[in-house]
Coordinates of C-alpha atoms and ligand atoms in Angstrom, one line a residue:
X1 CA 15.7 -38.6 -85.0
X2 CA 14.8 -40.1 -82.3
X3 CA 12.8 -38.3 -79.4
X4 CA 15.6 -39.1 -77.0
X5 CA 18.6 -37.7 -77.6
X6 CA 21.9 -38.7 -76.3
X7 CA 22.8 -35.9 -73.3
X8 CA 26.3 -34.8 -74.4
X9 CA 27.0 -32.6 -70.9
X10 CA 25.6 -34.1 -67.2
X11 CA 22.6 -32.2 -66.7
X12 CA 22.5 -32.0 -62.9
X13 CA 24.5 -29.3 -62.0
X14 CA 24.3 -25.9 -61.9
X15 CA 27.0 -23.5 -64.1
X16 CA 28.6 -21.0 -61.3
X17 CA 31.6 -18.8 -61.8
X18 CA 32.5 -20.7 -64.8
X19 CA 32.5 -24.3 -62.5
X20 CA 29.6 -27.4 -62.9
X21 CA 28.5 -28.2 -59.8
X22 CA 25.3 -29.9 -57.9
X23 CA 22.7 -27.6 -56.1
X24 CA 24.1 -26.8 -52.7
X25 CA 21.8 -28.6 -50.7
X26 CA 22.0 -31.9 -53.0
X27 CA 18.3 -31.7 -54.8
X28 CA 17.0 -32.3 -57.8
X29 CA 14.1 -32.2 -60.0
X30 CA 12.7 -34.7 -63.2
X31 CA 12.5 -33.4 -66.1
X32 CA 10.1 -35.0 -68.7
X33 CA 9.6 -35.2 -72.2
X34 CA 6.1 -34.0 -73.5
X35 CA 5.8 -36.1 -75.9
X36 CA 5.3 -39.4 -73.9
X37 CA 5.8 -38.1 -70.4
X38 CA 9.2 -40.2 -69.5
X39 CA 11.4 -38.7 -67.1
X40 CA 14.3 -37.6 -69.4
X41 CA 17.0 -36.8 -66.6
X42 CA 17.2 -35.0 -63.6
X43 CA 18.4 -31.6 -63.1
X44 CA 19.4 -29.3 -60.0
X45 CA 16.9 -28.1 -57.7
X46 CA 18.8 -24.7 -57.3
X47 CA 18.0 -22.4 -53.8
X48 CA 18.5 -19.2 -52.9
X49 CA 22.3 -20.1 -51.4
X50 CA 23.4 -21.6 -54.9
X51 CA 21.7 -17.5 -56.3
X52 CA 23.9 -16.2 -53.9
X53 CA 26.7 -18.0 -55.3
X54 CA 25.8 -17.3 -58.8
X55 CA 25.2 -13.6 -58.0
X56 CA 28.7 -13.4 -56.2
X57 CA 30.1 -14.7 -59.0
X58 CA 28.9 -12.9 -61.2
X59 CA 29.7 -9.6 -59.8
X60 CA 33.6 -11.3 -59.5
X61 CA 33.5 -11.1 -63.5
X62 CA 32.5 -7.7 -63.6
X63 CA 35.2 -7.0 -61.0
X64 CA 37.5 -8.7 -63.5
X65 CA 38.4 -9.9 -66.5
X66 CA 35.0 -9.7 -68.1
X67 CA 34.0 -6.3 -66.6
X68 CA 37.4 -5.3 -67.8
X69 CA 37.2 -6.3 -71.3
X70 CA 36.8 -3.9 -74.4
X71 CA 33.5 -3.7 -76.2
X72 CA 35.1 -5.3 -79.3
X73 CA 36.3 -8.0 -77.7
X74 CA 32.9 -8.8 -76.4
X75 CA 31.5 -9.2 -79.7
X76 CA 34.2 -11.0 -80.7
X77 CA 33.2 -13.6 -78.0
X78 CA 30.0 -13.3 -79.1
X79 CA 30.0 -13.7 -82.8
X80 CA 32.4 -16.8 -81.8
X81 CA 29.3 -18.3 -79.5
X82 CA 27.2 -17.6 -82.4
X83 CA 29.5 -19.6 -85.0
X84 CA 29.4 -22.4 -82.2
X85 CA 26.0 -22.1 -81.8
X86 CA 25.2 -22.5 -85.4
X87 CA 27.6 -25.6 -85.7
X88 CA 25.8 -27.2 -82.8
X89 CA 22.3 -26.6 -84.1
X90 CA 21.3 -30.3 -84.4
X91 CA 22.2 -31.6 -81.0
X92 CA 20.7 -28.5 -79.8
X93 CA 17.9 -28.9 -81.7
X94 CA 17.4 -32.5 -80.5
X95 CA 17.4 -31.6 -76.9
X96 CA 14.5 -29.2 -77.5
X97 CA 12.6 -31.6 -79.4
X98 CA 13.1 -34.0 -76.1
X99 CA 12.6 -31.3 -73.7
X100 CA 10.1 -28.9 -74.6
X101 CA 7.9 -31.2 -77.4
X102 CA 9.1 -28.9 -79.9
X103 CA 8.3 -30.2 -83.7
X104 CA 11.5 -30.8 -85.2
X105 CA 11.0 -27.6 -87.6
X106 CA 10.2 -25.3 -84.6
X107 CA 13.0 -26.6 -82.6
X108 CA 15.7 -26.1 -85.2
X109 CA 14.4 -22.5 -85.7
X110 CA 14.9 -21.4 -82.6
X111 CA 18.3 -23.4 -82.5
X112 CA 18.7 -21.2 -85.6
X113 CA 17.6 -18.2 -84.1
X114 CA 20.0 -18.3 -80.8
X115 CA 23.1 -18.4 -83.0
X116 CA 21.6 -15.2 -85.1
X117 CA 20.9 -13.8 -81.6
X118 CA 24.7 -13.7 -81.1
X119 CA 25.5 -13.2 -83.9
X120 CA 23.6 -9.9 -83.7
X121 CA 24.6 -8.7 -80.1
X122 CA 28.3 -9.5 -81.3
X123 CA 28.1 -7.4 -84.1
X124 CA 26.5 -4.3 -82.1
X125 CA 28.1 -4.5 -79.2
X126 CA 31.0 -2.0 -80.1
X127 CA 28.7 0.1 -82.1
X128 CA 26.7 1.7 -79.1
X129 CA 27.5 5.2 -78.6
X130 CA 26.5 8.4 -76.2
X131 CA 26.3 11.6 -77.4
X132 CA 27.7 14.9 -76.9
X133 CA 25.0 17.5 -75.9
X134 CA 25.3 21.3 -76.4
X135 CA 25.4 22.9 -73.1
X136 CA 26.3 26.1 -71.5
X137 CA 29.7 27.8 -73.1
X138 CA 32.4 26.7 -71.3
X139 CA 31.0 23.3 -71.0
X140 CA 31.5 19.7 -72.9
X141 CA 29.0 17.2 -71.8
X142 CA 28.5 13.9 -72.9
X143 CA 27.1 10.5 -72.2
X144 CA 28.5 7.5 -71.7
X145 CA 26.1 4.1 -71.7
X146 CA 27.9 1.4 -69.2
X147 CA 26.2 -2.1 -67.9
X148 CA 24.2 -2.2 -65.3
X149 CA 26.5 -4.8 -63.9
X150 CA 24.8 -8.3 -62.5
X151 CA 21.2 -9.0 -64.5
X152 CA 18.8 -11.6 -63.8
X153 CA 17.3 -13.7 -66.5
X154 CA 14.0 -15.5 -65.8
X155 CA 12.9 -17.3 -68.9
X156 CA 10.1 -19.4 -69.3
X157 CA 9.8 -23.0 -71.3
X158 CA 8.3 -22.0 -74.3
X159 CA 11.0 -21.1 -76.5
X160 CA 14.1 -21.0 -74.0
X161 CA 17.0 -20.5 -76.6
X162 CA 15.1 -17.7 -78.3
X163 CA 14.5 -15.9 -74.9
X164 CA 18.0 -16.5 -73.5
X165 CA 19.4 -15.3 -77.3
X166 CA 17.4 -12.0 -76.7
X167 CA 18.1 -11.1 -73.1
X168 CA 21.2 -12.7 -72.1
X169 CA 22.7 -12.3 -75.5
X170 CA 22.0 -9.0 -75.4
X171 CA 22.7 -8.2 -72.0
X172 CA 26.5 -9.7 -72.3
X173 CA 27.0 -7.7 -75.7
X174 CA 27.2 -4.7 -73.3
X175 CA 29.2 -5.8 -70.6
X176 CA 26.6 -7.2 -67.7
X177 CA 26.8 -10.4 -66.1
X178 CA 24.4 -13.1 -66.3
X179 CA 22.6 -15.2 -63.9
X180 CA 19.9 -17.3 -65.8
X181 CA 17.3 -18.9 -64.2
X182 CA 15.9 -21.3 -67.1
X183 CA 12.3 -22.9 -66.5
X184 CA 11.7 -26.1 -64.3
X185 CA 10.2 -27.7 -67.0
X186 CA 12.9 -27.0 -70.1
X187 CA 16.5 -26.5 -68.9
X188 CA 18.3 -28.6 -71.0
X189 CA 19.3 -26.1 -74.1
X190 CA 20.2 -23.0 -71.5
X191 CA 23.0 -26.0 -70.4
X192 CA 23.9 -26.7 -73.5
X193 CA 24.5 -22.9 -74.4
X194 CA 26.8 -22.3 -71.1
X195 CA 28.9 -25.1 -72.5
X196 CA 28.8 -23.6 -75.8
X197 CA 29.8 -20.2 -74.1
X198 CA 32.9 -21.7 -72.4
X199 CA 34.2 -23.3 -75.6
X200 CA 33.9 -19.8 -76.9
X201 CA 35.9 -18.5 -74.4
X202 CA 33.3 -16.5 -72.2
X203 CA 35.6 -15.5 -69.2
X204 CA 34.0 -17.3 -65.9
X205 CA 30.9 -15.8 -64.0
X206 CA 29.8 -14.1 -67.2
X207 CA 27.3 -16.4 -67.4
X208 CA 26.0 -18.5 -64.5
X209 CA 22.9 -21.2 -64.9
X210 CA 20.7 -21.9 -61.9
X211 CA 18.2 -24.9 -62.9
X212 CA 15.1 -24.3 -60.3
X213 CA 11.8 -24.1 -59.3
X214 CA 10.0 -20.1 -59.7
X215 CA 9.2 -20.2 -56.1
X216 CA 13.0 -20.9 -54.8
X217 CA 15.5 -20.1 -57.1
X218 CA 13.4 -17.8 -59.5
X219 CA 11.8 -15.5 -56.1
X220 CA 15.7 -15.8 -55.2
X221 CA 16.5 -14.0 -57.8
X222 CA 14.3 -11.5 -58.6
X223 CA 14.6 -10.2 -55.0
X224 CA 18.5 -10.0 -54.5
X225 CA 20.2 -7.2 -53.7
X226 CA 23.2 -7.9 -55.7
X227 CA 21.6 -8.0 -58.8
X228 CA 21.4 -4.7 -60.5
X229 CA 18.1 -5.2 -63.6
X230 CA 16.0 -8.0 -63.8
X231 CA 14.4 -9.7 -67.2
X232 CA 11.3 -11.9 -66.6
X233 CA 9.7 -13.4 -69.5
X234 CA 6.3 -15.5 -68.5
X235 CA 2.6 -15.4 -66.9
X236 CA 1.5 -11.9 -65.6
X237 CA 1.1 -12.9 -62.1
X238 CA 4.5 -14.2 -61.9
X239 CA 5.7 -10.9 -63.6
X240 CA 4.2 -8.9 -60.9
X241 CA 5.5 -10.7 -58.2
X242 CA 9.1 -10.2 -60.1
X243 CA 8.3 -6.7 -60.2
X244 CA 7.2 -6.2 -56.9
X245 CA 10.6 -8.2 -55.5
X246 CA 12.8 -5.9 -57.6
X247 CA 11.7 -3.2 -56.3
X248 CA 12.4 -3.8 -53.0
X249 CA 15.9 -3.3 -54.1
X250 CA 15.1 -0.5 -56.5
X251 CA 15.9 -2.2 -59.2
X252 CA 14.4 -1.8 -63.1
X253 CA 12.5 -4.9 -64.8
X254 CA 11.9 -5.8 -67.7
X255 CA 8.5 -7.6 -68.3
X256 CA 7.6 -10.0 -71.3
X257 CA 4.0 -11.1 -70.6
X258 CA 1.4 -12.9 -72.2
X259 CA -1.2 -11.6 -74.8
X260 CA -4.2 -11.7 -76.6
X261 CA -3.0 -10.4 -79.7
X262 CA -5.5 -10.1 -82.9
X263 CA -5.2 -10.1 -86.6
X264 CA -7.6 -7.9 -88.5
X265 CA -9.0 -9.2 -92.1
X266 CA -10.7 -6.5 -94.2
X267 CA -13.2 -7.1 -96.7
X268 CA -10.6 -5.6 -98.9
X269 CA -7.7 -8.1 -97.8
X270 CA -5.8 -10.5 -99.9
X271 CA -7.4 -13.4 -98.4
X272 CA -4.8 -16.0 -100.0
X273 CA -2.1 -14.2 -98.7
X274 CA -3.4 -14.2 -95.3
X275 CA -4.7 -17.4 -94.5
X276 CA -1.6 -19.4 -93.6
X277 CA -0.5 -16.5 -91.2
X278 CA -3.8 -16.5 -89.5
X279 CA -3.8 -20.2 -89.1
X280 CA -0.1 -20.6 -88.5
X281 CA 0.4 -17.6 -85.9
X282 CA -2.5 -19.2 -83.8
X283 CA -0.8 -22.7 -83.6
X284 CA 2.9 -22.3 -84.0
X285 CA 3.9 -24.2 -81.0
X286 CA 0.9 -25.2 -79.9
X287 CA -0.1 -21.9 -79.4
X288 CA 2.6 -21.6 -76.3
X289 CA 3.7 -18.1 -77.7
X290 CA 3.2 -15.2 -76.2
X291 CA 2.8 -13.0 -79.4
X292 CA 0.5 -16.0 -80.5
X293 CA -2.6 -14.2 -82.9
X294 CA -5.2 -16.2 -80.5
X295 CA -8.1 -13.4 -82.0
X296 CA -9.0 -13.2 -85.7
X297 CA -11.3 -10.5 -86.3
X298 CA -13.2 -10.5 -89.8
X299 CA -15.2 -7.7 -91.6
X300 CA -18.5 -9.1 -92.1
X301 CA -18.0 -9.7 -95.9
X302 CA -15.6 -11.8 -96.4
X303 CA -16.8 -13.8 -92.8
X304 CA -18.1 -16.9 -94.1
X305 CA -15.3 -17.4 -96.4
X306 CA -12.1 -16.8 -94.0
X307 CA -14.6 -19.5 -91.4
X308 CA -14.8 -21.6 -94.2
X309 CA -11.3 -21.8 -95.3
X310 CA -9.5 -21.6 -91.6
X311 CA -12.1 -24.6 -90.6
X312 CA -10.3 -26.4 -93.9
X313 CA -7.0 -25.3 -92.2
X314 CA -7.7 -26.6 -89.2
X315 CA -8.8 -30.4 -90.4
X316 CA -5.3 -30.8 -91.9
X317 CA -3.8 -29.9 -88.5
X318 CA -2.0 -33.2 -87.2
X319 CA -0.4 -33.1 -83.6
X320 CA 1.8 -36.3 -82.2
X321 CA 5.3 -36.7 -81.1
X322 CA 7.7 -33.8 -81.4
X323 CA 10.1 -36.3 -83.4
X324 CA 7.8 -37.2 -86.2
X325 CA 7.9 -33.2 -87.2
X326 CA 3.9 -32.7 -87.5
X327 CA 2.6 -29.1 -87.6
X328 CA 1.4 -29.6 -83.8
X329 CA 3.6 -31.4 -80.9
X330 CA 2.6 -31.9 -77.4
X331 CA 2.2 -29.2 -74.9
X332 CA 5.4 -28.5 -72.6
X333 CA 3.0 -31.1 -69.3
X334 CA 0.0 -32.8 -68.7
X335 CA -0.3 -29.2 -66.4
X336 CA -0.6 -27.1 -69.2
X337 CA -3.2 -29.6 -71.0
X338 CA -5.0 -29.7 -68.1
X339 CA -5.6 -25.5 -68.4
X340 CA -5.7 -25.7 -71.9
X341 CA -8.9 -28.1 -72.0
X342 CA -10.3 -26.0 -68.4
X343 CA -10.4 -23.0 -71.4
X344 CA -11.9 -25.5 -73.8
X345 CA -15.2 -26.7 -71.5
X346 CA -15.9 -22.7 -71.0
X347 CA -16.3 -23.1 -74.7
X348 CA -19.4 -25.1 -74.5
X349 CA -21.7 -22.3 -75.6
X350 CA -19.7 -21.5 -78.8
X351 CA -19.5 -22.7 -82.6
X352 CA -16.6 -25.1 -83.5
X353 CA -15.8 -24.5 -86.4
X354 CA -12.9 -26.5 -87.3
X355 CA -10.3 -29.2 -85.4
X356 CA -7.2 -30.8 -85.9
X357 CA -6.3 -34.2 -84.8
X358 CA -3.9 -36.2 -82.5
X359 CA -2.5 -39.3 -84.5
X360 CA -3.4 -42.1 -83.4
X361 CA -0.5 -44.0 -82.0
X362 CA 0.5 -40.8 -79.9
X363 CA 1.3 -42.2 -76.3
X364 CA -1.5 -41.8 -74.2
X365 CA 0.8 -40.2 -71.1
X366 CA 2.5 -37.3 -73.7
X367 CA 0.4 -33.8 -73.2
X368 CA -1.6 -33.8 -76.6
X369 CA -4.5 -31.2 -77.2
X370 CA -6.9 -31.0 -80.1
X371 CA -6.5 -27.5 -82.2
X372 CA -9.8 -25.8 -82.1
X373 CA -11.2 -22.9 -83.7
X374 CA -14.3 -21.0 -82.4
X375 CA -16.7 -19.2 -84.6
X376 CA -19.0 -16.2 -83.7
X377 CA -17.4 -15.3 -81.0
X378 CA -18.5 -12.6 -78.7
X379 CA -15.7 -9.9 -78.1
X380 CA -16.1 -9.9 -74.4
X381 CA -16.4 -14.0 -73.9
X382 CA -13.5 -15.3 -71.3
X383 CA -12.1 -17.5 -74.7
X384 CA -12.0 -14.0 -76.5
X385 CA -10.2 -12.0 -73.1
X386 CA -8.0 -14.4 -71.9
X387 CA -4.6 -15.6 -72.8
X388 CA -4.9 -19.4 -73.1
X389 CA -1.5 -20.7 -74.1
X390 CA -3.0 -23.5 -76.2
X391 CA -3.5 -24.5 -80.1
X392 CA -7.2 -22.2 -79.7
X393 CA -8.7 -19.5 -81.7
X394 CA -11.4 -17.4 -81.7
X395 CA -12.9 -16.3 -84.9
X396 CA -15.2 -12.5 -84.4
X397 CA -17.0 -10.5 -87.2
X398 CA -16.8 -6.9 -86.9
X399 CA -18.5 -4.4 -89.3
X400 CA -16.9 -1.0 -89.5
X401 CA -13.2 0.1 -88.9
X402 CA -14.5 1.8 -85.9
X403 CA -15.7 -1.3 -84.2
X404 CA -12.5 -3.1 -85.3
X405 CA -10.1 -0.9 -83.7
X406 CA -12.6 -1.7 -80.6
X407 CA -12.6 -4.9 -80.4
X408 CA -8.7 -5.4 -81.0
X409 CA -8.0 -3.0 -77.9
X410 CA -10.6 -4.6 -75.6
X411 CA -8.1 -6.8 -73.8
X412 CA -6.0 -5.9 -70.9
X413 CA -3.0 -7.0 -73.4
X414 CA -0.9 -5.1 -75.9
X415 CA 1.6 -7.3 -77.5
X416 CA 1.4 -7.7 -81.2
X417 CA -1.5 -7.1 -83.7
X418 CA -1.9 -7.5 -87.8
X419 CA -3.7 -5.4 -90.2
X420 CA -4.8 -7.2 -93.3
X421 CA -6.2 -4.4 -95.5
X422 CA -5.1 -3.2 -99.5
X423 CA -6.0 0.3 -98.2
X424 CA -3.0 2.0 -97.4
X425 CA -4.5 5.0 -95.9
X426 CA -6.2 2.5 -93.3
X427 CA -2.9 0.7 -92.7
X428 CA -1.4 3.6 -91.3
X429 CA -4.6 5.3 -89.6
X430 CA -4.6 1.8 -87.6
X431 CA -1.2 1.1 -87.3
X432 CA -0.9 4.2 -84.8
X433 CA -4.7 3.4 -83.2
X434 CA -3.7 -0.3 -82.3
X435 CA -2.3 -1.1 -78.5
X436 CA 0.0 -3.2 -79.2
X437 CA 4.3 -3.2 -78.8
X438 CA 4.6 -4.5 -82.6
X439 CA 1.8 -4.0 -85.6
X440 CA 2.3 -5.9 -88.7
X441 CA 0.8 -4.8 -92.1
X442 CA -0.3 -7.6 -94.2
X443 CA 2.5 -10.4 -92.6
X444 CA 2.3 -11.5 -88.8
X445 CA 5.6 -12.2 -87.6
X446 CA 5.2 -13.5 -83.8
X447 CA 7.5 -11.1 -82.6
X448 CA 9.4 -10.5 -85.9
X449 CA 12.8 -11.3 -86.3
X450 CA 16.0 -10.5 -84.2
X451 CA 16.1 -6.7 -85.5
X452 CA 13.2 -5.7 -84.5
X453 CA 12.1 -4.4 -81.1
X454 CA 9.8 -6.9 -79.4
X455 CA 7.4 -5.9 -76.4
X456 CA 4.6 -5.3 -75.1
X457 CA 1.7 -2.6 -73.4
X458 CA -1.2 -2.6 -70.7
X459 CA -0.5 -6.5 -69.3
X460 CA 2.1 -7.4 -71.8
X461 CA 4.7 -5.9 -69.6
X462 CA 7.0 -3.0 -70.5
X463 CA 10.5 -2.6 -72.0
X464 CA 11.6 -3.7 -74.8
X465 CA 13.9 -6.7 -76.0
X466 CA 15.4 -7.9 -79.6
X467 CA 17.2 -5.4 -81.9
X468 CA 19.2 -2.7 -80.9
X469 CA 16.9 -1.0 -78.2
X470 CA 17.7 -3.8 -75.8
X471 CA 21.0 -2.4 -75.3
X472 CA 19.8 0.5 -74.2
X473 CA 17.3 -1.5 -71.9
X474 CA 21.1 -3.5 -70.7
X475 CA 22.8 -0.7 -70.0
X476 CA 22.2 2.8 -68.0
X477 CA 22.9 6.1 -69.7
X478 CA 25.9 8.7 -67.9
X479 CA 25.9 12.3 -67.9
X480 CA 29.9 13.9 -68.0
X481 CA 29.8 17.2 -67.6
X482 CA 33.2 19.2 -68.3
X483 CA 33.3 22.7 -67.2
X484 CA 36.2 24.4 -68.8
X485 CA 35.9 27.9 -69.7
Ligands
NAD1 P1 5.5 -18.6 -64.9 O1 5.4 -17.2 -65.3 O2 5.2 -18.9 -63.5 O3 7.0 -19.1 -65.2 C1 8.0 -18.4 -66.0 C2 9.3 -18.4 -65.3 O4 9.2 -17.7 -64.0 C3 9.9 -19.8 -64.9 O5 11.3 -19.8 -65.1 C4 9.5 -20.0 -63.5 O6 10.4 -20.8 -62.8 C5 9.7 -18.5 -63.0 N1 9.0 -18.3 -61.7 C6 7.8 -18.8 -61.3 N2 7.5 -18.3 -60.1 C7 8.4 -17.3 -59.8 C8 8.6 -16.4 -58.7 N3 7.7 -16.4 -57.7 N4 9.6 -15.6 -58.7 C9 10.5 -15.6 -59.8 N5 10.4 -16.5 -60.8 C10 9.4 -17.3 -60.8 O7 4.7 -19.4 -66.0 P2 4.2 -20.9 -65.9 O8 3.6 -21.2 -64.6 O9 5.3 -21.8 -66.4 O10 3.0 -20.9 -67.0 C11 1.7 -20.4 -66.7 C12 1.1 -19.5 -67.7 O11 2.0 -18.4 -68.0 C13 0.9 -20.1 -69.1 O12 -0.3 -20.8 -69.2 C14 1.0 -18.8 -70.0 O13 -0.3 -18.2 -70.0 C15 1.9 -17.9 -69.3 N6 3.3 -18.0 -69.9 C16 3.6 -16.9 -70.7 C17 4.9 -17.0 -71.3 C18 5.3 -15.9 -72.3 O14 6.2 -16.1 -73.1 N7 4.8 -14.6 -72.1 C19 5.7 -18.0 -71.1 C20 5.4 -19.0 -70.3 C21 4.1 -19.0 -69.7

């Protein structure tokens, strides 16, 4: 495949109340591919009068036919997205591969994963229930959960069609209305899905697209006061500034942010098991994951040998053009690279311990980084704190469980973590000691898959997104109260 693939829908316009159309004012923005930094196309440079639009749109659908439709019948859209989704996973795929650098194999699972998003949501969304609560005699009371009515969606380039699967899948599954703000820098599969979403019959203003910058149409967003619960996956300043915006309007948030997040080897681990997962979870997608395991924490034993072996790891890493399916692709801009090799040079007083390689023939202009793995790394070091967003990871030997558990929750993050210990007393002693939204024992998972509750503590944000507890987070819980003697 080739790394430009043929556009199949016009990609500058913005999707509003179920019509294409340009940016109000007339602007645009390039978009480039990462892998040899051509402009691929242009799309709309949506402002804060095309959010208004999107926003009165929106809240049009909940006023009708959408806000009017039966639970079931929402899934039933849903699952129908999903089949279309999953029938459309190569040309979807393809635009990722052009868009965000994505390896082929990366691209297609996340292609993959948007149709079992909706798949998902349009199984559940007629299976969430209130309760009845026992009360005073006399009394029935129950609850009722009901949408929020018009959410906001701020999703970031990284893995757009997994992010708009989770929030905006979920979000329509119980009866909100969308407005989507996809990143500058990768809009072309959140496009693609709103024209999947009308051939599955999605009534208009259910979903509404608005291509733009953060500081126009993204601040435009987040600070409206027709938009009723905000979902901002990104950088933690950016999420603060979200926050603060929302609550202007008193509106909730929910807050995907970045990490630090650490996989712990005991002496007592099953070293073969765990090596490709500590490698892999550090450099799946360059390292542009949130949940990426950027801290591998060893038990003095067993040290030398996990260096040893990840330093092997690392030497077979290849990274070139998204196309030719190596393990590594570009980063999502020459931006990015540039921050990614700032954290490299405050490096200089560490231990490399292993490196991949950029092919050769690579274009010079595409946003290529060298996989690196530090050794010996002290816990409190800026390459050991900070969330880098690159194919870099830090190798640090602890000695007792004790100083484990410190080290893993010495970061202002909390998103995932990894225990890999036979000891299945210790398993559970640390699952419960770890700060992190998601511990895995013996497996990493990135954020595991669809089902499973994905979030984050301390600077990772707060609420929580995938599986069935993001319909709670979609909708807001009523209290009837029947007096009746
Ligand atoms: P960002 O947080 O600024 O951008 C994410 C999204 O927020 C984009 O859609 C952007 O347009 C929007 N945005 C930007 N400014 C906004 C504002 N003032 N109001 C509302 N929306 C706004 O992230 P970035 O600049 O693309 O990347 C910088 C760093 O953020 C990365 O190096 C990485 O550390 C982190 N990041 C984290 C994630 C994640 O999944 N947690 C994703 C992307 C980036």
């Amino acid at each position: 495949m080739a790394d430009s693939a043929p556009l199949w829908f016009d990609p500058s316009l913005c999707f509003i109340g179920g019509v294409w159309q340009p940016a109000t004012r007339g602007r645009t923005l390039p978009l480039v591919n990462p892998s040899d930094g051509a402009e691929i196309c242009r799309i709309a440079r949506g402002e804060a009068e095309d959010i208004d639009a999107a926003v009165a749109a929106a809240q049009a659908a909940q006023d009708g036919e959408w806000g009017k439709m039966s639970a079931t019948e929402r899934g039933r859209i849903l699952s129908r997205l999903g089949q279309i989704v999953s029938d459309n996973v190569a040309a979807l795929t393809a635009l990722e591969v052009m868009d965000v650098g994505k390896p082929l194999s990366q691209a297609r699972a996340d292609a993959v994963a948007l149709a079992r998003y909706c798949e998902f949501y349009g199984g559940a969304a007629d299976k969430v229930m209130g309760e009845t609560i026992p009360y005073m005699n006399g009394y029935t009371v129950y609850t009722l959960r009901e949408p929020f009515g018009v959410t906001g969606h701020i999703v970031p380039w990284n893995y757009p069609m997994q992010i708009i699967g989770r929030s905006v899948g979920a979000a329509l599954a119980m009866g909100n209305s969308c407005v989507l703000k996809p990143a500058e820098e990768a809009c072309l599969t959140a496009l693609a899905f709103a024209h999947l979403a009308e051939q599955a019959g999605l009534p208009p203003g259910a979903l509404n697209v608005v291509p733009g910058i953060g500081a126009e149409a993204g601040a435009a967003l987040s600070g409206h006061p027709g938009v009723q619960h905000i979902s901002f996956t990104g950088s933690v300043a950016t999420g603060a500034a979200v926050q603060a915006a929302a609550a202007g309007n008193v509106v909730p948030v929910t807050l995907e942010l970045g990490g630090k997040s650490p996989q712990l080897v005991f002496a007592d681990a099953d070293l073969d098991a765990a090596l490709p997962f500590l490698v892999n979870a550090g450099i799946q997608n360059g390292g542009q994951t949130c949940s990426a395991a950027s801290r591998i924490l060893v038990q003095r034993p067993v040290y030398a040998e996990v260096k040893a072996r990840m330093a092997d790891a690392y030497s077979e890493l290849t990274v070139g053009p998204a196309a030719e399916d190596l393990r590594l692709g570009p980063l999502i801009s020459a931006r990015q690279r540039d921050i990614v090799e700032q954290f490299l040079a405050q490096g200089d007083d560490l231990v490399i311990a292993g490196q991949g390689r950029i092919v050769e023939h690579a274009p010079p202009a595409g946003a290529y980084v060298r996989p690196t793995l530090f050794a010996d790394v002290p816990a409190d070091h800026v390459l050991a704190q900070q969330e880098i967003f690159g194919p870099v990871q830090v190798l640090i030997p602890f000695d007792t469980e004790e100083d484990a558990v410190r080290i893993a929750n010495s970061t202002d993050f909390g998103l995932v973590a990894a225990l890999w210990t036979r000891d299945g007393a210790r398993q559970f002693r640390l699952a419960k000691r770890l700060k992190a939204g998601q511990v895995f024992l013996n497996t990493y998972g990135a954020g595991g898959g669809v089902e499973l509750p994905f979030g984050g503590v301390g600077k990772s944000g707060h609420g929580r997104e995938k599986g069935f507890d993001a319909l709670y987070g979609f909708s807001q819980l009523k209290t009837v109260a029947a007096q009746h003697g």
